[in-house]
Structure formats: C-alpha cells, structure tokens
CSV table of C-alpha atoms and ligand atoms in Angstrom, one decimal:
chain,number,residue,atom,x,y,z
A,18,UNK,CA,-83.1,136.1,-32.3
A,19,UNK,CA,-84.5,132.9,-33.7
A,20,UNK,CA,-87.6,133.4,-35.8
A,21,UNK,CA,-88.4,129.7,-36.3
A,22,UNK,CA,-87.8,126.4,-34.6
A,23,UNK,CA,-85.9,125.1,-37.7
A,24,UNK,CA,-83.5,128.0,-37.3
A,25,UNK,CA,-82.8,127.2,-33.7
A,26,UNK,CA,-82.4,123.5,-34.6
A,27,UNK,CA,-79.9,124.2,-37.3
A,28,UNK,CA,-78.0,126.6,-35.1
A,29,UNK,CA,-77.9,124.0,-32.3
A,30,UNK,CA,-76.4,121.4,-34.6
A,31,UNK,CA,-73.9,123.8,-36.2
A,32,UNK,CA,-72.6,125.1,-32.8
A,33,UNK,CA,-72.3,121.7,-31.1
A,34,UNK,CA,-75.3,122.0,-28.8
A,35,UNK,CA,-77.9,119.4,-30.0
A,36,UNK,CA,-77.9,116.8,-32.8
A,37,UNK,CA,-80.7,114.7,-34.2
A,38,UNK,CA,-80.4,111.2,-32.9
A,39,UNK,CA,-78.9,108.4,-35.1
A,40,UNK,CA,-78.5,110.9,-38.0
A,41,UNK,CA,-76.3,108.5,-40.1
A,42,UNK,CA,-79.2,106.1,-40.1
A,43,UNK,CA,-81.7,108.7,-41.2
A,44,UNK,CA,-82.6,110.0,-37.7
A,45,UNK,CA,-84.9,108.7,-35.0
A,46,UNK,CA,-87.9,111.0,-34.8
A,47,UNK,CA,-88.5,112.8,-31.6
A,48,UNK,CA,-85.1,111.9,-30.1
A,49,UNK,CA,-82.0,114.1,-29.8
A,50,UNK,CA,-78.4,113.9,-28.7
A,51,UNK,CA,-76.6,116.6,-26.9
A,52,UNK,CA,-73.2,117.8,-28.1
A,53,UNK,CA,-70.4,119.3,-26.0
A,54,UNK,CA,-71.9,122.7,-25.3
A,55,UNK,CA,-75.4,121.4,-25.0
A,56,UNK,CA,-74.4,118.8,-22.5
A,57,UNK,CA,-72.5,121.5,-20.4
A,58,UNK,CA,-75.5,123.9,-20.6
A,59,UNK,CA,-77.9,121.1,-19.6
A,60,UNK,CA,-75.6,120.2,-16.6
A,61,UNK,CA,-75.5,123.9,-15.6
A,62,UNK,CA,-79.3,124.3,-15.7
A,63,UNK,CA,-79.7,121.1,-13.7
A,64,UNK,CA,-77.2,122.3,-11.1
A,65,UNK,CA,-79.0,125.7,-10.9
A,66,UNK,CA,-82.2,123.9,-10.3
A,67,UNK,CA,-80.8,121.6,-7.6
A,68,UNK,CA,-79.1,124.6,-6.0
A,69,UNK,CA,-82.4,126.5,-5.6
A,70,UNK,CA,-84.7,123.6,-5.1
A,71,UNK,CA,-82.5,121.6,-2.7
A,72,UNK,CA,-79.3,123.3,-1.5
A,73,UNK,CA,-81.1,126.6,-0.7
A,74,UNK,CA,-83.9,124.8,1.3
A,75,UNK,CA,-83.8,123.0,4.6
A,76,UNK,CA,-87.1,121.2,3.7
A,77,UNK,CA,-86.2,119.5,0.4
A,78,UNK,CA,-84.0,116.5,-0.3
A,79,UNK,CA,-82.8,114.9,-3.5
A,80,UNK,CA,-83.1,111.3,-4.8
A,81,UNK,CA,-82.3,109.4,-8.0
A,82,UNK,CA,-84.7,106.6,-8.6
A,83,UNK,CA,-84.6,104.0,-11.3
A,84,UNK,CA,-86.3,104.4,-14.7
A,85,UNK,CA,-87.8,101.0,-14.5
A,86,UNK,CA,-90.4,100.4,-11.8
A,87,UNK,CA,-92.7,97.7,-10.8
A,88,UNK,CA,-95.5,97.3,-13.5
A,89,UNK,CA,-98.2,98.0,-10.9
A,90,UNK,CA,-96.8,101.5,-10.3
A,91,UNK,CA,-98.4,102.7,-13.5
A,92,UNK,CA,-101.7,100.9,-12.9
A,93,UNK,CA,-101.9,102.5,-9.5
A,94,UNK,CA,-100.9,106.0,-10.8
A,95,UNK,CA,-103.6,105.8,-13.4
A,96,UNK,CA,-101.2,106.1,-16.3
A,97,UNK,CA,-102.1,102.7,-17.9
A,98,UNK,CA,-105.8,103.7,-18.1
A,99,UNK,CA,-105.6,107.4,-18.5
A,100,UNK,CA,-102.3,108.6,-19.9
A,101,UNK,CA,-103.2,109.1,-23.6
A,102,UNK,CA,-103.6,111.7,-26.3
A,103,UNK,CA,-106.3,111.9,-29.0
A,104,UNK,CA,-104.9,110.6,-32.3
A,105,UNK,CA,-106.2,111.5,-35.7
A,106,UNK,CA,-104.6,110.0,-38.9
A,107,UNK,CA,-104.7,111.5,-42.4
A,108,UNK,CA,-106.0,108.8,-44.7
A,109,UNK,CA,-104.3,110.5,-47.6
A,110,UNK,CA,-100.7,111.2,-46.5
A,111,UNK,CA,-100.8,108.8,-43.5
A,112,UNK,CA,-99.5,111.6,-41.2
A,113,UNK,CA,-100.4,111.2,-37.5
A,114,UNK,CA,-101.8,114.2,-35.6
A,115,UNK,CA,-102.9,115.1,-32.1
A,116,UNK,CA,-106.6,116.1,-32.4
A,117,UNK,CA,-106.4,118.7,-29.6
A,118,UNK,CA,-103.5,120.4,-31.3
A,119,UNK,CA,-105.3,120.3,-34.7
A,120,UNK,CA,-108.3,121.9,-33.2
A,121,UNK,CA,-106.2,124.8,-31.8
A,122,UNK,CA,-105.9,126.0,-35.5
A,123,UNK,CA,-109.7,126.3,-35.4
A,124,UNK,CA,-109.7,128.4,-32.2
A,125,UNK,CA,-110.9,125.4,-30.1
A,126,UNK,CA,-109.3,124.4,-26.8
A,127,UNK,CA,-109.8,120.6,-26.6
A,128,UNK,CA,-107.0,120.1,-24.1
A,129,UNK,CA,-107.7,116.8,-22.1
A,130,UNK,CA,-111.2,116.5,-23.4
A,131,UNK,CA,-112.6,112.9,-23.7
A,132,UNK,CA,-112.4,111.3,-27.2
A,133,UNK,CA,-116.2,111.4,-27.6
A,134,UNK,CA,-116.3,115.1,-27.0
A,135,UNK,CA,-113.5,115.7,-29.5
A,136,UNK,CA,-115.3,113.7,-32.2
A,137,UNK,CA,-118.5,115.6,-31.4
A,138,UNK,CA,-116.7,119.0,-31.8
A,139,UNK,CA,-115.3,117.8,-35.1
A,140,UNK,CA,-118.8,116.7,-36.3
A,141,UNK,CA,-120.3,120.0,-35.1
A,142,UNK,CA,-117.7,122.0,-37.0
A,143,UNK,CA,-118.5,120.0,-40.1
A,144,UNK,CA,-122.2,120.6,-39.8
A,145,UNK,CA,-121.5,124.3,-39.6
A,146,UNK,CA,-119.4,124.1,-42.8
A,147,UNK,CA,-115.8,123.7,-41.5
A,148,UNK,CA,-114.1,120.4,-42.2
A,149,UNK,CA,-110.8,120.1,-40.4
A,150,UNK,CA,-107.8,119.4,-42.7
A,151,UNK,CA,-104.5,117.6,-42.5
A,152,UNK,CA,-101.9,120.4,-41.9
A,153,UNK,CA,-99.4,118.4,-43.9
A,154,UNK,CA,-101.2,117.7,-47.2
A,155,UNK,CA,-104.5,119.6,-46.8
A,156,UNK,CA,-106.7,116.5,-47.2
A,157,UNK,CA,-110.0,116.5,-45.4
A,158,UNK,CA,-110.0,112.7,-45.3
A,159,UNK,CA,-109.2,112.1,-41.6
A,160,UNK,CA,-110.0,109.2,-39.3
A,161,UNK,CA,-112.1,109.8,-36.2
A,162,UNK,CA,-110.1,110.6,-33.1
A,163,UNK,CA,-109.0,107.6,-31.0
A,164,UNK,CA,-107.1,107.1,-27.7
A,165,UNK,CA,-103.3,106.7,-28.1
A,166,UNK,CA,-101.4,105.6,-25.0
A,167,UNK,CA,-98.3,107.7,-24.2
A,168,UNK,CA,-96.7,104.9,-22.2
A,169,UNK,CA,-93.5,103.4,-23.6
A,170,UNK,CA,-93.3,99.6,-23.1
A,171,UNK,CA,-90.1,97.6,-22.6
A,172,UNK,CA,-89.5,93.9,-22.7
A,173,UNK,CA,-87.6,93.9,-19.4
A,174,UNK,CA,-88.1,90.7,-17.4
A,175,UNK,CA,-90.2,88.9,-20.0
A,176,UNK,CA,-89.6,87.8,-23.6
A,177,UNK,CA,-91.4,90.2,-25.9
A,178,UNK,CA,-93.7,87.4,-27.3
A,179,UNK,CA,-95.2,86.7,-23.8
A,180,UNK,CA,-95.7,90.3,-22.9
A,181,UNK,CA,-99.2,90.8,-21.5
A,182,UNK,CA,-101.0,93.8,-20.1
A,183,UNK,CA,-100.1,92.4,-16.6
A,184,UNK,CA,-96.3,92.1,-16.9
A,185,UNK,CA,-95.3,95.1,-19.0
A,186,UNK,CA,-92.4,97.0,-17.5
A,187,UNK,CA,-92.8,100.6,-18.8
A,188,UNK,CA,-90.2,103.2,-19.2
A,189,UNK,CA,-91.3,105.9,-16.7
A,190,UNK,CA,-93.5,108.6,-18.1
A,191,UNK,CA,-92.9,111.0,-15.2
A,192,UNK,CA,-90.0,111.0,-12.7
A,193,UNK,CA,-92.3,111.7,-9.7
A,194,UNK,CA,-93.6,108.2,-9.4
A,195,UNK,CA,-90.1,107.1,-8.2
A,196,UNK,CA,-90.5,109.8,-5.5
A,197,UNK,CA,-93.8,108.5,-4.3
A,198,UNK,CA,-92.5,104.9,-4.1
A,199,UNK,CA,-89.6,106.1,-2.0
A,200,UNK,CA,-91.7,108.5,0.2
A,201,UNK,CA,-91.5,106.1,3.2
A,202,UNK,CA,-87.8,105.3,2.7
A,203,UNK,CA,-86.9,109.0,2.7
A,204,UNK,CA,-89.1,109.7,5.7
A,205,UNK,CA,-87.5,106.9,7.6
A,206,UNK,CA,-83.9,107.5,6.6
A,207,UNK,CA,-83.5,111.3,6.3
A,208,UNK,CA,-84.1,114.1,8.8
A,209,UNK,CA,-87.3,115.4,7.2
A,210,UNK,CA,-90.9,115.2,8.1
A,211,UNK,CA,-94.0,116.9,6.6
A,212,UNK,CA,-94.0,119.5,5.4
A,213,UNK,CA,-91.0,118.5,3.2
A,214,UNK,CA,-90.1,117.9,-0.4
A,215,UNK,CA,-88.3,115.3,-2.5
A,216,UNK,CA,-86.7,116.4,-5.7
A,217,UNK,CA,-85.3,114.4,-8.6
A,218,UNK,CA,-83.8,115.0,-12.0
A,219,UNK,CA,-84.0,112.2,-14.6
A,220,UNK,CA,-85.2,110.8,-17.9
A,221,UNK,CA,-88.8,110.3,-18.8
A,222,UNK,CA,-90.3,108.7,-21.9
A,223,UNK,CA,-93.5,109.3,-23.8
A,224,UNK,CA,-94.8,107.9,-27.0
A,225,UNK,CA,-95.7,111.4,-28.2
A,226,UNK,CA,-98.0,111.2,-31.3
A,227,UNK,CA,-96.2,114.2,-32.9
A,228,UNK,CA,-92.7,115.3,-32.0
A,229,UNK,CA,-92.1,118.0,-34.6
A,230,UNK,CA,-90.9,120.9,-32.5
A,231,UNK,CA,-87.3,120.0,-32.0
A,232,UNK,CA,-86.6,119.5,-28.3
A,233,UNK,CA,-89.8,121.2,-27.2
A,234,UNK,CA,-91.6,117.8,-27.4
A,235,UNK,CA,-89.6,114.6,-27.6
A,236,UNK,CA,-90.1,111.0,-26.9
A,237,UNK,CA,-87.2,110.8,-24.5
A,238,UNK,CA,-86.6,113.8,-22.3
A,239,UNK,CA,-85.5,114.9,-18.8
A,240,UNK,CA,-87.6,116.3,-16.0
A,241,UNK,CA,-86.7,118.2,-12.9
A,242,UNK,CA,-89.5,117.4,-10.5
A,243,UNK,CA,-90.2,118.2,-6.8
A,244,UNK,CA,-93.0,116.7,-4.8
A,245,UNK,CA,-93.9,118.6,-1.6
A,246,UNK,CA,-95.6,116.5,1.1
A,247,UNK,CA,-97.7,118.4,3.5
A,248,UNK,CA,-100.8,118.5,5.7
A,249,UNK,CA,-104.0,119.1,3.6
A,250,UNK,CA,-104.5,122.4,5.5
A,251,UNK,CA,-101.1,123.7,4.2
A,252,UNK,CA,-101.7,122.9,0.5
A,253,UNK,CA,-103.0,126.3,-0.5
A,254,UNK,CA,-100.2,128.2,1.1
A,255,UNK,CA,-97.5,125.9,-0.3
A,256,UNK,CA,-99.0,125.9,-3.7
A,257,UNK,CA,-98.9,129.7,-3.8
A,258,UNK,CA,-95.3,129.7,-2.4
A,259,UNK,CA,-94.0,127.4,-5.1
A,260,UNK,CA,-95.9,129.1,-7.9
A,261,UNK,CA,-94.0,132.3,-7.0
A,262,UNK,CA,-90.7,130.5,-6.2
A,263,UNK,CA,-90.6,128.8,-9.5
A,264,UNK,CA,-91.6,131.9,-11.5
A,265,UNK,CA,-88.8,133.8,-9.8
A,266,UNK,CA,-86.3,131.1,-10.7
A,267,UNK,CA,-86.7,131.8,-14.4
A,268,UNK,CA,-86.3,135.5,-13.8
A,269,UNK,CA,-83.2,134.9,-11.7
A,270,UNK,CA,-81.5,133.2,-14.6
A,271,UNK,CA,-82.3,135.9,-17.1
A,272,UNK,CA,-85.8,135.4,-18.6
A,273,UNK,CA,-87.5,138.8,-18.5
A,274,UNK,CA,-90.9,139.1,-16.8
A,275,UNK,CA,-92.7,140.0,-20.0
A,276,UNK,CA,-91.7,136.7,-21.6
A,277,UNK,CA,-93.3,134.7,-18.7
A,278,UNK,CA,-96.8,134.1,-17.6
A,279,UNK,CA,-99.0,131.7,-15.8
A,280,UNK,CA,-101.7,129.6,-17.5
A,281,UNK,CA,-104.5,128.1,-15.4
A,282,UNK,CA,-105.8,124.7,-16.5
A,283,UNK,CA,-109.5,124.4,-16.4
A,284,UNK,CA,-109.5,120.7,-17.6
A,285,UNK,CA,-107.2,118.8,-15.3
A,286,UNK,CA,-105.0,115.6,-15.6
A,287,UNK,CA,-106.4,112.6,-13.8
A,288,UNK,CA,-104.2,113.2,-10.7
A,289,UNK,CA,-104.6,117.0,-10.3
A,290,UNK,CA,-107.0,119.1,-8.4
A,291,UNK,CA,-105.4,122.4,-9.4
A,292,UNK,CA,-102.9,123.1,-12.2
A,293,UNK,CA,-101.1,126.1,-13.5
A,294,UNK,CA,-98.4,126.1,-16.1
A,295,UNK,CA,-95.5,128.6,-16.3
A,296,UNK,CA,-95.3,129.6,-19.9
A,297,UNK,CA,-92.5,131.3,-21.8
A,298,UNK,CA,-92.9,133.3,-25.0
A,299,UNK,CA,-90.7,131.4,-27.5
A,300,UNK,CA,-89.4,133.7,-30.3
A,301,UNK,CA,-88.8,130.6,-32.3
A,302,UNK,CA,-92.4,129.2,-31.9
A,303,UNK,CA,-94.1,132.6,-32.0
A,304,UNK,CA,-96.2,132.2,-28.9
A,305,UNK,CA,-96.3,131.4,-25.1
A,306,UNK,CA,-95.8,127.7,-24.4
A,307,UNK,CA,-95.7,125.6,-21.3
A,308,UNK,CA,-92.2,125.1,-19.8
A,309,UNK,CA,-93.3,123.9,-16.3
A,310,UNK,CA,-96.4,122.5,-14.6
A,311,UNK,CA,-97.4,123.2,-11.0
A,312,UNK,CA,-99.9,120.7,-9.7
A,313,UNK,CA,-101.9,120.2,-6.5
A,314,UNK,CA,-102.1,116.4,-6.6
A,315,UNK,CA,-103.9,115.9,-3.3
A,316,UNK,CA,-103.3,112.5,-1.8
A,317,UNK,CA,-104.1,110.8,-5.1
A,318,UNK,CA,-100.7,109.1,-5.7
A,319,UNK,CA,-99.9,108.0,-2.1
A,320,UNK,CA,-103.4,106.7,-1.6
A,321,UNK,CA,-103.4,104.8,-4.9
A,322,UNK,CA,-100.0,103.2,-4.1
A,323,UNK,CA,-101.3,102.3,-0.7
A,324,UNK,CA,-104.4,100.7,-2.3
A,325,UNK,CA,-102.4,98.7,-4.8
A,326,UNK,CA,-99.4,97.7,-2.7
A,327,UNK,CA,-100.9,97.5,0.8
A,328,UNK,CA,-98.0,99.7,2.1
A,329,UNK,CA,-99.1,102.4,4.5
A,330,UNK,CA,-97.9,105.7,3.0
A,331,UNK,CA,-99.3,108.0,5.7
A,332,UNK,CA,-97.8,110.1,8.5
A,333,UNK,CA,-98.4,110.1,12.2
A,334,UNK,CA,-97.7,113.6,13.5
A,335,UNK,CA,-95.8,113.1,16.8
A,336,UNK,CA,-96.9,116.5,18.1
A,337,UNK,CA,-100.6,116.3,17.4
A,338,UNK,CA,-101.0,112.5,17.2
A,339,UNK,CA,-102.9,113.1,14.0
A,340,UNK,CA,-102.5,110.4,11.3
A,341,UNK,CA,-103.0,111.6,7.7
A,342,UNK,CA,-101.9,110.9,4.2
A,343,UNK,CA,-99.9,113.9,3.1
A,344,UNK,CA,-101.1,116.0,0.2
A,345,UNK,CA,-98.7,116.8,-2.6
A,346,UNK,CA,-97.8,120.1,-4.3
A,347,UNK,CA,-95.7,119.3,-7.4
A,348,UNK,CA,-93.4,121.4,-9.5
A,349,UNK,CA,-92.5,119.7,-12.8
A,350,UNK,CA,-90.1,121.3,-15.1
A,351,UNK,CA,-88.9,119.9,-18.5
A,352,UNK,CA,-85.1,120.2,-18.6
A,353,UNK,CA,-84.8,120.1,-22.4
A,354,UNK,CA,-87.7,122.4,-22.9
A,355,UNK,CA,-86.3,124.9,-20.4
A,356,UNK,CA,-82.8,124.6,-22.1
A,357,UNK,CA,-84.6,125.5,-25.4
A,358,UNK,CA,-86.2,128.5,-23.7
A,359,UNK,CA,-82.9,129.7,-22.3
A,360,UNK,CA,-81.3,129.5,-25.7
A,361,UNK,CA,-84.3,131.1,-27.4
A,362,UNK,CA,-84.2,134.0,-25.0
A,363,UNK,CA,-80.5,134.6,-25.0
A,364,UNK,CA,-79.7,134.5,-28.7
A,365,UNK,CA,-79.3,138.0,-30.2
A,366,UNK,CA,-78.1,139.4,-33.5
A,367,UNK,CA,-76.5,142.8,-32.7
A,368,UNK,CA,-75.7,145.6,-35.1
A,369,UNK,CA,-72.2,146.9,-34.4
A,370,UNK,CA,-70.9,150.4,-34.9
A,371,UNK,CA,-68.7,149.4,-37.9
A,372,UNK,CA,-71.8,148.3,-39.7
A,373,UNK,CA,-71.3,144.6,-39.2
A,374,UNK,CA,-73.4,142.3,-37.1
A,375,UNK,CA,-72.6,139.7,-34.4
A,376,UNK,CA,-74.5,136.7,-33.1
A,377,UNK,CA,-74.2,136.4,-29.4
A,378,UNK,CA,-75.7,134.1,-26.8
A,379,UNK,CA,-76.3,136.4,-23.9
A,380,UNK,CA,-77.0,133.7,-21.4
A,381,UNK,CA,-76.7,134.0,-17.7
A,382,UNK,CA,-73.0,133.5,-16.8
A,383,UNK,CA,-73.9,130.7,-14.4
A,384,UNK,CA,-75.5,128.7,-17.2
A,385,UNK,CA,-72.9,129.5,-19.9
A,386,UNK,CA,-71.3,126.2,-21.1
A,387,UNK,CA,-67.8,127.6,-21.3
A,388,UNK,CA,-66.8,130.3,-18.7
A,389,UNK,CA,-63.6,131.5,-20.2
A,390,UNK,CA,-61.6,131.0,-23.4
A,391,UNK,CA,-57.9,131.5,-23.6
A,392,UNK,CA,-56.1,132.6,-26.9
A,393,UNK,CA,-52.5,133.1,-27.8
A,394,UNK,CA,-52.6,136.2,-30.1
A,395,UNK,CA,-50.8,134.2,-32.8
A,396,UNK,CA,-50.6,130.5,-33.4
A,397,UNK,CA,-47.2,130.4,-34.9
A,398,UNK,CA,-45.3,132.1,-32.0
A,399,UNK,CA,-44.3,129.3,-29.6
A,400,UNK,CA,-43.7,131.8,-26.7
A,401,UNK,CA,-47.2,133.1,-27.0
A,402,UNK,CA,-48.7,129.6,-27.3
A,403,UNK,CA,-46.6,128.4,-24.3
A,404,UNK,CA,-47.7,131.3,-22.1
A,405,UNK,CA,-51.3,130.9,-23.1
A,406,UNK,CA,-51.1,127.2,-22.3
A,407,UNK,CA,-49.8,128.1,-18.8
A,408,UNK,CA,-52.8,130.5,-18.3
A,409,UNK,CA,-55.2,127.8,-19.6
A,410,UNK,CA,-53.7,125.2,-17.2
A,411,UNK,CA,-54.3,127.6,-14.2
A,412,UNK,CA,-57.9,128.5,-15.2
A,413,UNK,CA,-59.1,125.0,-16.1
A,414,UNK,CA,-58.7,124.0,-12.4
A,415,UNK,CA,-61.6,126.3,-11.5
A,416,UNK,CA,-63.5,127.0,-14.7
A,417,UNK,CA,-64.8,125.2,-17.8
A,418,UNK,CA,-62.1,126.7,-20.1
A,419,UNK,CA,-61.5,126.4,-23.8
A,420,UNK,CA,-58.1,126.9,-25.5
A,421,UNK,CA,-58.4,128.3,-29.1
A,422,UNK,CA,-55.5,129.3,-31.4
A,423,UNK,CA,-57.4,128.9,-34.7
A,424,UNK,CA,-58.0,131.8,-37.0
A,425,UNK,CA,-57.7,135.5,-36.4
A,426,UNK,CA,-58.6,136.9,-33.0
A,427,UNK,CA,-61.8,138.6,-34.2
A,428,UNK,CA,-63.1,135.2,-35.5
A,429,UNK,CA,-62.2,133.6,-32.2
A,430,UNK,CA,-64.1,136.2,-30.2
A,431,UNK,CA,-67.2,135.7,-32.5
A,432,UNK,CA,-67.0,131.9,-32.0
A,433,UNK,CA,-67.1,132.3,-28.2
A,434,UNK,CA,-69.8,135.0,-28.5
A,435,UNK,CA,-72.0,132.5,-30.4
A,436,UNK,CA,-71.7,129.8,-27.7
A,437,UNK,CA,-72.2,132.3,-24.9
A,438,UNK,CA,-68.7,132.4,-23.3
A,439,UNK,CA,-68.7,135.3,-20.9
A,440,UNK,CA,-64.9,136.1,-21.0
A,441,UNK,CA,-62.0,135.7,-23.5
A,442,UNK,CA,-58.4,136.0,-22.3
A,443,UNK,CA,-55.8,136.9,-24.8
A,444,UNK,CA,-52.0,136.4,-24.3
A,445,UNK,CA,-50.2,139.0,-26.5
A,446,UNK,CA,-46.7,140.4,-27.0
A,447,UNK,CA,-47.2,142.7,-24.0
A,448,UNK,CA,-47.8,139.7,-21.8
A,449,UNK,CA,-44.3,138.5,-22.7
A,450,UNK,CA,-42.2,141.6,-23.3
A,451,UNK,CA,-43.6,144.9,-22.1
A,452,UNK,CA,-41.8,146.2,-19.0
A,453,UNK,CA,-45.0,147.5,-17.4
A,454,UNK,CA,-47.5,145.0,-18.8
A,455,UNK,CA,-45.5,141.8,-18.4
A,456,UNK,CA,-47.6,138.9,-17.2
A,457,UNK,CA,-50.8,140.7,-17.8
A,458,UNK,CA,-53.5,139.6,-20.3
A,459,UNK,CA,-56.5,141.2,-22.0
A,460,UNK,CA,-59.9,140.1,-20.7
A,461,UNK,CA,-62.8,140.7,-23.1
A,462,UNK,CA,-66.3,140.8,-21.8
A,463,UNK,CA,-68.9,139.1,-24.0
A,464,UNK,CA,-71.7,141.5,-23.4
A,465,UNK,CA,-69.9,144.9,-23.5
A,466,UNK,CA,-67.1,143.7,-25.8
A,467,UNK,CA,-64.8,145.9,-23.7
A,468,UNK,CA,-61.3,144.8,-22.8
A,469,UNK,CA,-59.4,145.2,-19.6
A,470,UNK,CA,-55.8,144.3,-18.8
A,471,UNK,CA,-55.5,142.0,-15.8
A,472,UNK,CA,-52.5,140.5,-14.2
A,473,UNK,CA,-52.3,136.7,-14.7
A,474,UNK,CA,-52.1,136.3,-10.9
A,475,UNK,CA,-55.4,138.2,-10.4
A,476,UNK,CA,-57.3,136.4,-13.2
A,477,UNK,CA,-58.7,133.6,-11.1
A,478,UNK,CA,-60.2,136.1,-8.6
A,479,UNK,CA,-61.4,138.5,-11.4
A,480,UNK,CA,-63.3,135.7,-13.0
A,481,UNK,CA,-64.8,134.4,-9.7
A,482,UNK,CA,-65.9,137.9,-8.9
A,483,UNK,CA,-67.4,138.5,-12.3
A,484,UNK,CA,-69.0,135.2,-13.0
A,485,UNK,CA,-72.0,135.5,-10.6
B,522,LIG,N1,-95.3,114.9,-13.1
B,522,LIG,C1,-96.1,115.8,-13.8
B,522,LIG,C2,-95.8,115.9,-15.2
B,522,LIG,O1,-95.1,115.1,-15.8
B,522,LIG,P1,-96.4,117.3,-17.4
B,522,LIG,O2,-97.1,118.6,-17.5
B,522,LIG,O3,-96.9,116.1,-18.2
B,522,LIG,O4,-96.4,117.0,-15.8
B,522,LIG,C3,-94.1,118.5,-16.9
B,522,LIG,O5,-94.9,117.5,-17.7
B,522,LIG,C4,-93.1,119.1,-17.8
B,522,LIG,O6,-92.3,118.2,-18.5
B,522,LIG,C5,-93.7,120.0,-18.9
B,522,LIG,O7,-94.0,121.3,-18.5
B,522,LIG,C6,-92.6,120.0,-20.0
B,522,LIG,O8,-91.7,121.0,-19.6
B,522,LIG,C7,-91.9,118.7,-19.8
B,522,LIG,N2,-92.4,117.7,-20.8
B,522,LIG,C8,-93.5,117.0,-20.8
B,522,LIG,N3,-93.6,116.2,-21.9
B,522,LIG,C9,-92.5,116.5,-22.6
B,522,LIG,C10,-92.0,116.0,-23.9
B,522,LIG,N4,-92.6,115.1,-24.6
B,522,LIG,N5,-90.8,116.5,-24.3
B,522,LIG,C11,-90.1,117.4,-23.6
B,522,LIG,N6,-90.6,117.9,-22.4
B,522,LIG,C12,-91.7,117.4,-21.9
C-alpha cells in the first residue's frame, strides 16, 4: 500500500508506468509521460469504459472530436469568462497557491466561491487572529486572491504577436464541448434520437495553478466523458441511473464499496444545476478525492451554442410533435486520475509464510497491462528457451504477453507480481523430457501464488477462462 503520493510516483517511474515529462531538461511541471505498462493500463481502462458506456448500451455512441475548436466555442460555453481558479502568491518564496485549497487547511470550504468572498473570508480570519500561511515557506506575506484563467491558449491560425482575445484558439479544457458541437451531426447520421448519449475519450488541457499531486492534477490529461441528451422530464431519472451505473463501474473493476462515496456539490460550476462527484479514498493522499463528476447541465450548452452560432440545436419529437432543446446529464471521468486510483487500490505488500514480503499489484485481470509472462526455467539451456519461445509465440496472438529469461525464477515471479501480471507460465525440464508431463507447463497464479500443470495445447483456453 502506498502511504504517500511521492512513493506512488517513484514506484510508477521505477516499474515503467509513468515518468515525469522532459526529465532530462529538468522536467515540465504538471505534465507526465506514460511508460510501457502505464500505456497498456491506460488503454485497458479506456477500453473497459468504452465497453460499459458504449458497447453495452444501445443508446450511446462514440465520437472523437478535435482538440482545437473554433474560438467562439469557449465564449459560448462560458469558459473564457468563468473558467478560473482563485490564485494567491507567496511574496516571500514566490510559490503560487490555489486559495480554496489553502483554506481547506483552515477547515473552510471555499470551492467555487467568488474572489471577493474568498478575500473576505481571509480578512475575517485575520481579524479573528488567524493569518493564513504559505504551506511551502510558512510566510504570512501573501497577495490577495485573484482570478486565474485555466484556459490554455495556442497560437494556431495567428502569429503569437497578433493574438487578441477574439482570435485565440484554445486547447480544449473539457472534451464534452466537441460532443455538443457534433450533436446535430450525430443525430442526423447515426440511428439515435433522444434519449441518447455521445461518449468520447480524449485529451484536455488546463492551466492548473498547482499541479503537485503527481497525475491526480496535471496540466495535460485525458477525460472519458459522456453527454446524455434527453427530454427535460427525463433528467431526474437519467441522472439517478447514471449516478448508480458509474458507481457500479468502479466496483466492477475491483474498487471496494468502502473506498467509494458520493459528494454533493452545493456550489455549482457555471453550467451545472446539479452536481455530484464520485470520490475514492486514496491511500497515497490519505483522504477521499474526486475521480469523476456527474452533472445535470440542463440545456445550457446547446442553448449557448445556438445563441452564438445561430445553428438550431433542438429536437423535434416525431411522435409528439414537440420541439425542445434536450437537457444533458453528464458523466465526466478523469482517465489519469482513475488510473492512479486503480494503482493506489491494487498495490499491496504481503507478508509471506517464510517471513519475507512481496509487493503485488492485485489489479483486475481485465485491466492488468500484461496478461501472461512466459519463462524458460533456465536461460542457458537452448531447448528450454526454444520451447518457451514457441509457447510465447502461441500466446502473444491472443494476450499481451511478456517473455523473460533474466534472473532466477523467484525474481521473475516477483517482477511480474509488481506490475500485476495475473499468470506466469514456466517451461521446465518436465515440459521437454518427462514421459507423463511432456508438453505441459506450470501456470502460477498472481493472487494465490499456487501453481498448476497445464498442457500447452490447453493454455490458450485456460487463460481465456481465467482472465475474466
Ligand atoms: N466536463 C465536465 C468536467 O470537465 P470536471 O469536474 O472539471 O468536469 C471531470 O472534470 C474529471 O476530470 C474530474 O473528476 C477529474 O477526474 C478529471 N480532471 C479534471 N481536472 C483534472 C486535472 N487537472 N488533472 C487530471 N484530471 C483532471
């Protein structure tokens, strides 16, 4: 179990999951690269999400819209005017802070409060004898809170020196705006009609004031979002349905109920009329933290885009002849944050009977980066290596498979345990020579550490049956 975010970050780098970006140049804060196992894990989480949010449902389709969108998109959506966080600077060490997060340390929830209110809270605290301090250097010399836009600008389409507020092409701050802009296209070209959903997985960018919690909060990240378009009368029912559906998704992939909870937002983002978060209790952060947002967005986005573009984004129900602008229920999940939650939940240090310990990533087999590892018992016996290579060649057709002939067999098991590989297959002398056991291999289970002897011919089926 990881007891701090630094420990999980160092583990992730050592094991080939996640690296700091541009490390040889001294890193780029708030940005991370994914290594081999991290990339595979991310793909598997994405696929699990698409499977349950799209494949398993008749009423949801998938799109992949561009990161760059017309500049007016973000004016219409309200992001240019309203998508900001309260920034406070330390005059002494120059560290930047988010005022609402600073105030959490003083037991105050200032989430989404206007700047004036935040500054008033800080002044009131001071009057009552509590001066807020810089958590880095302890100085009380802090600037007043000011608005800091989270939108990331690009210079696409215009030389940087002539960028004006009117022609800025932003990097998208949430993937769902690409869904709204394609609502009519999807409606006209796919066999869906309200109530229906559009799902999308892709990158989003935010100029986060602080990005100090590894991949929990970064400036470049991925979202898995679904916008469900329905008649206003159906919103309540659909909101409750998706609240439960999404909570069950985390449980399905191995997060225990006691590590999950809902958090109801009292102060809402500019677009939302109802908002709950799904929170996971991170061992590494010591508390429950948001991993997904569930928002009732009303017809805010479609109406705003109609207002700014002139395009009619409504729906004429052919059965009732009623024309209405669909209301939206949104599920918005941070892929990287959820990946962090799955690692945080699955990593265990176990005490073994012989007095030793082992580190193991007991992650759901569907999410595990590598499904099976194949070992020749000894590296210097060509017959063993050849046979193991044959087994590897068979398995790699169906499973993400790793071949490893390095070090003693115990060490190889441990290495696979650490990256969460559910099964290890060993080719030994019995496989080659034993009358009865010829062409059988041992299959070792990550969770039980028990070994079974299986015929090579039956391996593919065994693995398919045992990998959910
Ligand atoms: N479209 C709605 C929306 O974007 P949000 O609550 O701002 O809502 C949804 O973000 C999810 O995206 C969060 O629950 C979180 O998992 C993830 N997320 C947001 N900002 C992030 C960041 N800076 N780094 C990593 N993940 C982030």
